[in-house]
mmCIF file of C-alpha atoms in Angstrom:
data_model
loop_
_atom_site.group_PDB
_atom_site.id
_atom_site.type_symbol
_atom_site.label_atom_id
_atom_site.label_comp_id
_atom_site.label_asym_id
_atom_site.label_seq_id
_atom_site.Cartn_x
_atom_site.Cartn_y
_atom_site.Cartn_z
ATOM 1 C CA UNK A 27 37.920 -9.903 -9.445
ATOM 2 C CA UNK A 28 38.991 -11.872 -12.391
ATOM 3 C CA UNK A 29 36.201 -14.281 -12.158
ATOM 4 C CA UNK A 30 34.370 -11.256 -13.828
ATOM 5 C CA UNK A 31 36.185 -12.348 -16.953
ATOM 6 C CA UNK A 32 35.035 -15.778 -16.765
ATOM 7 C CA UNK A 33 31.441 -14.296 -16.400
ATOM 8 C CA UNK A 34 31.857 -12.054 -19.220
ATOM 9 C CA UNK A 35 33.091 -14.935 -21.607
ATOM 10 C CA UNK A 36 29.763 -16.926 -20.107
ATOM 11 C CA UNK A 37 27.530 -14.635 -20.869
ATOM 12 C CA UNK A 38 28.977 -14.379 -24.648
ATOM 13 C CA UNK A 39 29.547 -18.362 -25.180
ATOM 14 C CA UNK A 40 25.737 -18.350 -23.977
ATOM 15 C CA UNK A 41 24.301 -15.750 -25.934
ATOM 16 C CA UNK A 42 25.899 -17.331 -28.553
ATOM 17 C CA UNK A 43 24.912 -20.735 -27.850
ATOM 18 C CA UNK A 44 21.285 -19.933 -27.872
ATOM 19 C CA UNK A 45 21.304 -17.874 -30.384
ATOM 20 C CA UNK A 46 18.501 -19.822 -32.366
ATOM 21 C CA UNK A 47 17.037 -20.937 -29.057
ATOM 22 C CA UNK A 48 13.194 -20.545 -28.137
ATOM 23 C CA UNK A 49 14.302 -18.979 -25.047
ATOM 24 C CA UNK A 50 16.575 -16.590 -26.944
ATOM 25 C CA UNK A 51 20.475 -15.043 -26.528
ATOM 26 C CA UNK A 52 19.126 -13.693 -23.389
ATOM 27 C CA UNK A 53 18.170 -16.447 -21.459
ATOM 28 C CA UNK A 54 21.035 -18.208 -22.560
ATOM 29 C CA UNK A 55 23.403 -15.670 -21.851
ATOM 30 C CA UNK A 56 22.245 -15.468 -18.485
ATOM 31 C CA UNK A 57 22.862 -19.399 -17.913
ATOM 32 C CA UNK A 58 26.395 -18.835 -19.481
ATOM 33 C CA UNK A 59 27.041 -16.240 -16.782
ATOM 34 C CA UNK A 60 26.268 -18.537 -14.350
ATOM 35 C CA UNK A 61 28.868 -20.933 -16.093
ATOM 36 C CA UNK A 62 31.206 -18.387 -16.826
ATOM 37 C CA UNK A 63 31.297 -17.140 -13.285
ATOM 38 C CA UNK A 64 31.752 -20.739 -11.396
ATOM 39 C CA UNK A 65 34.389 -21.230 -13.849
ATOM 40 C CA UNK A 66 36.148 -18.290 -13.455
ATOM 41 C CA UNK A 67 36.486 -18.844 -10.108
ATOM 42 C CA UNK A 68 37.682 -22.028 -9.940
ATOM 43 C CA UNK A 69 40.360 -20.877 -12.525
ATOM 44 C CA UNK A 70 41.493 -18.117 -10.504
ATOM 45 C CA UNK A 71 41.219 -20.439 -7.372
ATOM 46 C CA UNK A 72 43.830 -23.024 -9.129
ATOM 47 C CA UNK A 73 46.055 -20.217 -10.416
ATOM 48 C CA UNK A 74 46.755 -17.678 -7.685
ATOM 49 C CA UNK A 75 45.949 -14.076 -8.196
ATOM 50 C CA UNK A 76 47.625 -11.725 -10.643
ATOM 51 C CA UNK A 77 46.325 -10.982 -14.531
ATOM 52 C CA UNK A 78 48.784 -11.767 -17.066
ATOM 53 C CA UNK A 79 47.491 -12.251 -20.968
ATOM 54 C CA UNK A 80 47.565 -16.297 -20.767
ATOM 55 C CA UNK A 81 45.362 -15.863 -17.586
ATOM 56 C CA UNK A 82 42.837 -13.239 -19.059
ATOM 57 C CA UNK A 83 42.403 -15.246 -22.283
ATOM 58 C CA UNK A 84 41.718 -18.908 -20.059
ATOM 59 C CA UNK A 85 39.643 -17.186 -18.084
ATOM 60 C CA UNK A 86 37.296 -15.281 -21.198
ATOM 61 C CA UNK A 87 37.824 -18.657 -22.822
ATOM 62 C CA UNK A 88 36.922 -21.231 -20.151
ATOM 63 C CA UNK A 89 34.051 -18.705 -19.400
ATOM 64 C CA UNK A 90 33.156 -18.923 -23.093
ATOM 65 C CA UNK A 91 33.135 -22.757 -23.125
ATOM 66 C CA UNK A 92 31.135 -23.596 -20.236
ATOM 67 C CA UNK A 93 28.596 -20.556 -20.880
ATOM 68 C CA UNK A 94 28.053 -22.342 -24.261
ATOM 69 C CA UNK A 95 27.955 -25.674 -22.506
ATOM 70 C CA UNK A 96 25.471 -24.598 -19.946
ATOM 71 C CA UNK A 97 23.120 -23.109 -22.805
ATOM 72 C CA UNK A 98 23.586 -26.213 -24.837
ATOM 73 C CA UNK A 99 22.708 -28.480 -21.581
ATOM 74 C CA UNK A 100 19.638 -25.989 -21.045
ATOM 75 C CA UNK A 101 18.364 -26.583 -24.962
ATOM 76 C CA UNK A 102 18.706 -30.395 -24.726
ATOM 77 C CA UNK A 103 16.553 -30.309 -21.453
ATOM 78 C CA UNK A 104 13.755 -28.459 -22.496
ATOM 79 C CA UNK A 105 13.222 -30.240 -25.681
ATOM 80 C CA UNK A 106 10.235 -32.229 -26.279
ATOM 81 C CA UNK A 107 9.973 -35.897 -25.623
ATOM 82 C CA UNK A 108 9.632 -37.174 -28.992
ATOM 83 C CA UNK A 109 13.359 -35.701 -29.674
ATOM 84 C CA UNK A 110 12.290 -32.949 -31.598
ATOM 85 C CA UNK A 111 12.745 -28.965 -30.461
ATOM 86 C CA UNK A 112 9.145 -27.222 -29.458
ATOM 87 C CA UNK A 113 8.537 -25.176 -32.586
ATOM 88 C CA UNK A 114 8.383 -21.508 -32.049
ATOM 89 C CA UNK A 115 5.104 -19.579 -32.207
ATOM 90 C CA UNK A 116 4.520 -18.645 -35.755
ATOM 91 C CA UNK A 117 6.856 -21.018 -37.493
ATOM 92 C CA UNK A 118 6.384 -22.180 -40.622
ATOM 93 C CA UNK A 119 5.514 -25.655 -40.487
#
C-alpha cells in the first residue's frame, strides 16, 4: 500500500519534469508514475511495513525524484538528432 505514495510523488516529479515538454505534464506524469511506483516498492521492500513520517516523506520523495528522472530520460530520448528539441507546432521560430 505505501508504494501508492511513491506513485503519487512520480506522477508529480513527472508532471513537473515535463512541464515544458512536447509531450506535455501528462505524458510525463504518467512515466513518473511508472518511476514513482517501482520505487516505492523497492523502498517499502528494503524498509519493512509500517508508515511513520520519515517513511511517507522518502517514499513521496524518492517517488518525486525518479518520476522526474524518468521524464527527463524520456525528453533526452525523443530529441532530434542534431541535439536540438523538435519544435512544437506553431512556435515561433
Amino acid at each position: 500500500m505505501e508504494w501508492l505514495l511513491g506513485l503519487l510523488g512520480g506522477v508529480i516529479g513527472g508532471g513537473i519534469g515535463g512541464a515544458r515538454s512536447p509531450f506535455g505534464p501528462f505524458a510525463h506524469g504518467l512515466i513518473g508514475a511508472v518511476g514513482g511506483g517501482i520505487t516505492g516498492a523497492i523502498i517499502e521492500a528494503s524498509t519493512g511495513s509500517g508508515l511513520d513520517f520519515g517513511q511517507i516523506l522518502a517514499q513521496v520523495a524518492g517517488g518525486g525524484a525518479v518520476g522526474a528522472l524518468f521524464s527527463a530520460v524520456l525528453g533526452l530520448a525523443t530529441r532530434s538528432r542534431g541535439g536540438a528539441a523538435k519544435p512544437r507546432a506553431g512556435a515561433a521560430r
